[in-house]
CSV table of C-alpha atoms and ligand atoms in Angstrom, one decimal:
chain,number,residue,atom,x,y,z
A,602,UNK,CA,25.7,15.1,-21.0
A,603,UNK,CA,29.2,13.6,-19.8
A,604,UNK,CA,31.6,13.6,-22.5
A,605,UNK,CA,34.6,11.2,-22.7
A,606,UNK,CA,37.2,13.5,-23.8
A,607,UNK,CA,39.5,11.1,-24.4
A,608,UNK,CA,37.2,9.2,-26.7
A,609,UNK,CA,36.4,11.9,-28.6
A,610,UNK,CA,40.1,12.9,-29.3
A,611,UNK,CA,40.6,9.8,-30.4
A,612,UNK,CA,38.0,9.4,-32.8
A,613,UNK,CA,38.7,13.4,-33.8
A,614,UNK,CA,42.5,11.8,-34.6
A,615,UNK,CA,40.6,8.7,-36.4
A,616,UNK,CA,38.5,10.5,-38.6
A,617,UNK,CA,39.6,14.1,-39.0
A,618,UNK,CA,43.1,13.8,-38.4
A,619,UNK,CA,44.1,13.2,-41.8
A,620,UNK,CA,42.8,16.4,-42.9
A,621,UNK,CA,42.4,18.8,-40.2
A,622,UNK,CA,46.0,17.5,-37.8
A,623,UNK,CA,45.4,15.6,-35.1
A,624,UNK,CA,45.9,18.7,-32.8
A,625,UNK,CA,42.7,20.3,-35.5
A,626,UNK,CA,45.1,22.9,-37.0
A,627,UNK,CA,44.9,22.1,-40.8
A,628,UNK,CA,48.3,20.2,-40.5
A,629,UNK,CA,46.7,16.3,-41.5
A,630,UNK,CA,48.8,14.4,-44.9
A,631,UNK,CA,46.0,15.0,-46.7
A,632,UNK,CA,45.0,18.5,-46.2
A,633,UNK,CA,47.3,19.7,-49.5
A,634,UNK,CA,45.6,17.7,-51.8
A,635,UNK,CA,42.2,19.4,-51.5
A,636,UNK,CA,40.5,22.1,-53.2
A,637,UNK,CA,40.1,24.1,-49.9
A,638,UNK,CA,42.5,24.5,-47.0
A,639,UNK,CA,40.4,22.5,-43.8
A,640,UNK,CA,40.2,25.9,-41.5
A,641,UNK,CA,42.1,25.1,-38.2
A,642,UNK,CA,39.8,24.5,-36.0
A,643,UNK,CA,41.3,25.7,-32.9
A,644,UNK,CA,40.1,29.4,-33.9
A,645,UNK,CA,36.4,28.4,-34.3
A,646,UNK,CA,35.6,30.8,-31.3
A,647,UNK,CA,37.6,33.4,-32.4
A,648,UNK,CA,36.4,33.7,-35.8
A,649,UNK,CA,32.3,33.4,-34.5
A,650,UNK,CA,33.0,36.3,-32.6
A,651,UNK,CA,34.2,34.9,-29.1
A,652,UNK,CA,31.2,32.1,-28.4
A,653,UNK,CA,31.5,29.0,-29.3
A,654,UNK,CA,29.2,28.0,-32.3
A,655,UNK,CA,28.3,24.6,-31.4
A,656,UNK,CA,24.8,24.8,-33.5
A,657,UNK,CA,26.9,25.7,-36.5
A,658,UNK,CA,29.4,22.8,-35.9
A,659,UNK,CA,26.8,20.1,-35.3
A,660,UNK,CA,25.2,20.8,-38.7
A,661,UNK,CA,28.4,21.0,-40.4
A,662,UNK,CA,30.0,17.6,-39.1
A,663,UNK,CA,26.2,16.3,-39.4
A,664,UNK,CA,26.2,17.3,-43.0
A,665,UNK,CA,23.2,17.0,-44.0
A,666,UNK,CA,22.9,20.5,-45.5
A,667,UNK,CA,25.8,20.3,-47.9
A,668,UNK,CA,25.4,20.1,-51.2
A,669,UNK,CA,28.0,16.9,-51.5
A,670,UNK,CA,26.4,15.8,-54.4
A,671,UNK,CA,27.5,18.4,-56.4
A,672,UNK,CA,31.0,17.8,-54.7
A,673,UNK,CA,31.7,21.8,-53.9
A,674,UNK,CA,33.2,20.8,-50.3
A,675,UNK,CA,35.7,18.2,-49.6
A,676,UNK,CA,34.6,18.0,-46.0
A,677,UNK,CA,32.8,14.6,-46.0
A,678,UNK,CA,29.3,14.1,-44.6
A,679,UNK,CA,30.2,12.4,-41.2
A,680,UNK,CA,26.4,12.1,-40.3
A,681,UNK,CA,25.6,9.9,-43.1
A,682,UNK,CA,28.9,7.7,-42.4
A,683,UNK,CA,28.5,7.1,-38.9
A,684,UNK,CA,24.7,5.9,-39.6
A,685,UNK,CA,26.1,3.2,-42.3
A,686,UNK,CA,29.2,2.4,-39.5
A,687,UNK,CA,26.6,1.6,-36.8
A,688,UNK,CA,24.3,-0.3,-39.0
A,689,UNK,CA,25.8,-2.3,-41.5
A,690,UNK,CA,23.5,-4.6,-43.4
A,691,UNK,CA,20.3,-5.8,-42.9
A,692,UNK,CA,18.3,-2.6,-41.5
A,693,UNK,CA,15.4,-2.2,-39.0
A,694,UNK,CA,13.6,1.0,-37.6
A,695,UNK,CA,14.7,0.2,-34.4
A,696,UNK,CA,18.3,-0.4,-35.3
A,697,UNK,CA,17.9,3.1,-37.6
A,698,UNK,CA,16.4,4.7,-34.5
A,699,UNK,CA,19.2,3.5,-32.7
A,700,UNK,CA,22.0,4.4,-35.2
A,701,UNK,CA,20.4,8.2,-35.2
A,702,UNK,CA,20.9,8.6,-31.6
A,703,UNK,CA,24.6,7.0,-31.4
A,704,UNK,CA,25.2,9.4,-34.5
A,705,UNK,CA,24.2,12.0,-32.8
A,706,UNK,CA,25.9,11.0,-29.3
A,707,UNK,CA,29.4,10.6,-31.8
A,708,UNK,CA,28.9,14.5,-33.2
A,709,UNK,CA,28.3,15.7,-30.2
A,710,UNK,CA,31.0,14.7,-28.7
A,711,UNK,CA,33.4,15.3,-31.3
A,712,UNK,CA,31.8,18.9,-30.7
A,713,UNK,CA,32.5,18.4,-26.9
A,714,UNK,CA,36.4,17.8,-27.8
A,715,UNK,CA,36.7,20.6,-30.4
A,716,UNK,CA,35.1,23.5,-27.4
A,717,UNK,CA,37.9,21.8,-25.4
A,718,UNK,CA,40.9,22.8,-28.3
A,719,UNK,CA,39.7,26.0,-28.6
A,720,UNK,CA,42.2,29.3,-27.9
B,723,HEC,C1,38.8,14.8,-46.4
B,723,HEC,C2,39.2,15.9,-45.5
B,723,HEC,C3,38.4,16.2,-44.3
B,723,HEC,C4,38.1,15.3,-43.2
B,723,HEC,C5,38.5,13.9,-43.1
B,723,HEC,C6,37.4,16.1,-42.2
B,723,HEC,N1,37.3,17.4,-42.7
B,723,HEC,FE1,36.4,19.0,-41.7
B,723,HEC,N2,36.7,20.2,-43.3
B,723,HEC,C7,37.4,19.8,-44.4
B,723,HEC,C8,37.5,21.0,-45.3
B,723,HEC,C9,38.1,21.0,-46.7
B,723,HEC,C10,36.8,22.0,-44.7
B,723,HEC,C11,36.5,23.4,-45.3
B,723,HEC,C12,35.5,23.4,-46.3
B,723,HEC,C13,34.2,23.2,-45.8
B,723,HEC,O1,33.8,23.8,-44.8
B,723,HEC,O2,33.5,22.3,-46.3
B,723,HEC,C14,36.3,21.5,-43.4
B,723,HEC,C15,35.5,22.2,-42.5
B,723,HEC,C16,35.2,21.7,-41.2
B,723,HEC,C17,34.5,22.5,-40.2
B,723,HEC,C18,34.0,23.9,-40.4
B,723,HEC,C19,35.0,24.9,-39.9
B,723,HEC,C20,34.6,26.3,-40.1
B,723,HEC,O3,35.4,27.2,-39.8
B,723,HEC,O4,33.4,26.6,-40.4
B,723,HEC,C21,34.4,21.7,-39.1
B,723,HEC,C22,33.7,22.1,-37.8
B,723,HEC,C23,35.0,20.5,-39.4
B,723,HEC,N3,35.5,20.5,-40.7
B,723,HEC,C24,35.1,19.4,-38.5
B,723,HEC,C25,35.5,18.1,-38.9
B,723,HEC,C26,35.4,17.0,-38.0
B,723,HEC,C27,34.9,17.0,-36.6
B,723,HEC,C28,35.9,15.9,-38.7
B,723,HEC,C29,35.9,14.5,-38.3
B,723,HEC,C30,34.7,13.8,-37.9
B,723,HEC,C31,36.3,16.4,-40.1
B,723,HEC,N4,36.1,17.8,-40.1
B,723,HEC,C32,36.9,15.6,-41.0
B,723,HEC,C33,38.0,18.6,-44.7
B,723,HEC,C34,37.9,17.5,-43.9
């Protein structure tokens, strides 16, 4: 798959910015005011043991394992929001089919630009 970087950084900076630091090191305005420190995620590699765990990462920015609904993690479920950004009202399959695989493209490049930041 070709990845626009630059893209991706930018929507990294867009929607994880505020919590994570636009450079992904925990540094974003809001990160103080949650329950958990966001983990810089520069050292993803590092702390899986020197490979990059890209499976791990898709279902965590996915989200749809989390238990949000009980509101134990701060981190919000991107998967559902970029479905609801790329389909607004009015819904058919073929739009939701649609909206699946641009959600999809959108995590994995956002994946593509955090195996970039990693030291
Ligand atoms: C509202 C604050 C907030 C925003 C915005 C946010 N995150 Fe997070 N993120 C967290 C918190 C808090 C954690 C740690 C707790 C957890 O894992 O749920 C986390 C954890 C993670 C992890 C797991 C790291 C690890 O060591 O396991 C990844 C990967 C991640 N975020 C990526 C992203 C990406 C990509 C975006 C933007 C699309 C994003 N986050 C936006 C708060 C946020």
């Amino acid at each position: 798959m070709e990845v626009d970087i630059a893209l991706a950084a930018d929507e990294f900076r867009t929607y994880c910015g505020v919590c994570h630091g636009s450079d992904g090191r925990s540094g974003g305005p809001a990160a103080k005011a949650l329950k958990d420190r966001p983990p810089d995620l520069t050292k993803l590699t590092r702390r899986a043991g020197g490979r990059f765990p890209a499976e791990a990462v898709f279902q965590k920015i996915e989200g749809l394992n989390m238990p949000a609904a009980h509101g134990t993690s701060d981190m919000p479920i991107w998967g559902q929001r970029f479905v609801e950004q790329e389909l607004g009202d009015g819904v058919l399959l073929k739009d939701a089919r649609k909206a699946a695989k641009a959600t999809i493209r959108r995590i994995n490049r956002l994946i593509k630009y955090l195996e970039a930041i990693q030291e």
